Coordinates of C-alpha atoms and ligand atoms in Angstrom, one line a residue:
M1 CA -30.7 213.9 -19.6
R2 CA -27.3 212.5 -19.1
K3 CA -28.5 210.1 -16.7
I4 CA -31.0 208.9 -19.3
I5 CA -28.3 208.5 -21.9
L6 CA -26.3 206.5 -19.4
A7 CA -29.1 204.3 -18.4
T8 CA -30.1 203.5 -22.0
F9 CA -26.3 203.1 -22.6
L10 CA -25.8 200.4 -19.7
A11 CA -29.1 198.7 -20.6
A12 CA -28.0 198.5 -24.1
I13 CA -24.7 196.9 -22.9
I14 CA -26.6 194.3 -20.6
F15 CA -28.7 193.6 -23.4
I16 CA -25.7 192.6 -25.6
F17 CA -24.1 190.4 -23.4
G18 CA -27.1 188.6 -22.4
C19 CA -27.5 187.8 -26.4
T20 CA -24.1 186.6 -27.0
K21 CA -24.3 183.1 -25.4
S22 CA -21.1 181.4 -26.2
P23 CA -21.3 178.7 -28.5
E24 CA -21.0 175.1 -27.0
I25 CA -17.4 173.9 -27.7
L26 CA -17.2 170.6 -29.4
D27 CA -13.5 170.7 -29.6
G28 CA -12.0 167.2 -29.7
S29 CA -9.0 168.1 -27.4
G30 CA -11.7 169.5 -24.6
K31 CA -10.7 171.7 -21.6
F32 CA -8.9 171.3 -18.4
D33 CA -10.6 171.1 -15.1
D34 CA -8.5 170.6 -12.0
N35 CA -5.9 168.5 -14.2
V36 CA -8.7 166.5 -15.7
R37 CA -9.1 166.8 -19.5
V38 CA -12.9 167.1 -20.1
I39 CA -14.3 166.2 -23.1
N40 CA -18.2 166.9 -24.0
I41 CA -19.4 164.4 -26.7
K42 CA -22.9 164.8 -28.4
A43 CA -24.2 161.4 -29.3
S44 CA -27.0 161.6 -31.9
R45 CA -28.3 159.2 -35.1
F46 CA -25.7 158.5 -36.3
N47 CA -22.6 160.2 -35.0
F48 CA -20.4 161.3 -32.2
E49 CA -19.5 165.0 -32.1
P50 CA -16.6 165.4 -32.0
N51 CA -15.6 162.1 -33.3
T52 CA -11.8 162.7 -32.9
I53 CA -10.4 163.0 -29.6
I54 CA -6.9 164.0 -29.1
V55 CA -5.0 163.8 -25.5
N56 CA -1.5 163.2 -24.2
K57 CA -0.5 160.1 -22.6
G58 CA -0.7 160.0 -18.8
E59 CA -3.7 162.3 -18.7
V60 CA -7.1 161.7 -16.9
V61 CA -9.7 161.8 -19.3
R62 CA -13.2 162.6 -18.4
L63 CA -15.9 162.1 -21.3
I64 CA -19.2 163.6 -20.8
I65 CA -21.4 162.0 -23.4
K66 CA -24.9 162.9 -23.9
S67 CA -27.6 161.5 -26.1
Q68 CA -29.3 164.1 -28.2
D69 CA -32.1 161.7 -29.0
V70 CA -32.6 157.9 -28.7
A71 CA -30.4 155.4 -26.6
H72 CA -26.8 155.2 -27.6
G73 CA -23.7 153.2 -26.2
F74 CA -20.1 154.3 -26.0
A75 CA -17.4 151.9 -26.2
L76 CA -13.7 152.0 -26.2
P77 CA -12.6 148.7 -26.2
D78 CA -8.7 149.3 -25.9
F79 CA -9.4 151.0 -22.2
N80 CA -12.4 148.5 -21.3
I81 CA -14.9 151.0 -21.5
N82 CA -18.5 150.1 -22.5
E83 CA -21.4 152.1 -21.2
Q84 CA -24.7 152.9 -22.2
V85 CA -26.0 156.6 -22.8
P86 CA -30.0 156.4 -22.3
A87 CA -32.0 158.7 -24.6
G88 CA -31.6 162.0 -23.7
K89 CA -29.4 161.5 -20.6
Q90 CA -25.7 162.2 -20.2
V91 CA -22.9 159.7 -18.6
T92 CA -19.6 160.6 -17.4
I93 CA -16.7 158.3 -18.0
E94 CA -13.2 158.7 -16.5
F95 CA -10.0 156.7 -17.5
T96 CA -6.2 157.5 -17.6
A97 CA -4.8 157.6 -21.2
S98 CA -2.1 155.3 -20.2
K99 CA -1.0 154.0 -23.6
Q100 CA 0.0 155.9 -27.0
G101 CA -1.8 155.1 -30.2
T102 CA -5.1 155.6 -32.0
F103 CA -8.2 153.7 -30.8
P104 CA -11.4 153.4 -31.9
F105 CA -14.7 154.1 -30.2
L106 CA -18.2 153.2 -31.2
C107 CA -21.8 153.1 -30.4
T108 CA -22.8 149.7 -29.0
V109 CA -26.6 150.1 -29.0
Y110 CA -28.6 149.7 -31.9
C111 CA -29.9 153.1 -32.9
G112 CA -31.0 152.7 -36.4
E113 CA -30.1 152.4 -39.9
G114 CA -26.6 154.2 -39.7
H115 CA -25.8 152.7 -36.2
S116 CA -22.6 150.9 -37.7
S117 CA -21.2 154.0 -38.8
M118 CA -21.7 155.7 -35.6
K119 CA -17.8 155.9 -34.4
G120 CA -14.9 157.6 -33.8
D121 CA -11.3 157.7 -32.8
L122 CA -9.1 158.3 -29.7
T123 CA -5.8 159.5 -30.2
V124 CA -3.2 159.4 -27.4
K125 CA 0.1 161.1 -28.0
Ligands
CU201 CU1 -26.1 153.1 -32.2

């Protein structure tokens, strides 16, 4: 009898852990992986999520940008970055946050009516 209770208890625990999938982090400050600041960005009509990115000067920043729908672009002109993000695909962009300030980024592939409002800011502290 005790074994059955214990087995049921363990099954319940496993079930609970299996169901609690941690939500995807969409924090504009990302997380560190081997001294590289990794930030996941979702691109969808018509925004980037997160659309505010905050890093520190000197950091190597890796942006992993994933299109949730159609083709988009990602340009960060102050850092000479301009990449295409094909429909449903993801691209990785790496750069060094070499200067302080707030720099705009924007979508560079026409993705529909709200395309011109698809933008955000990178702040380097
Ligand atoms: Cu666009």
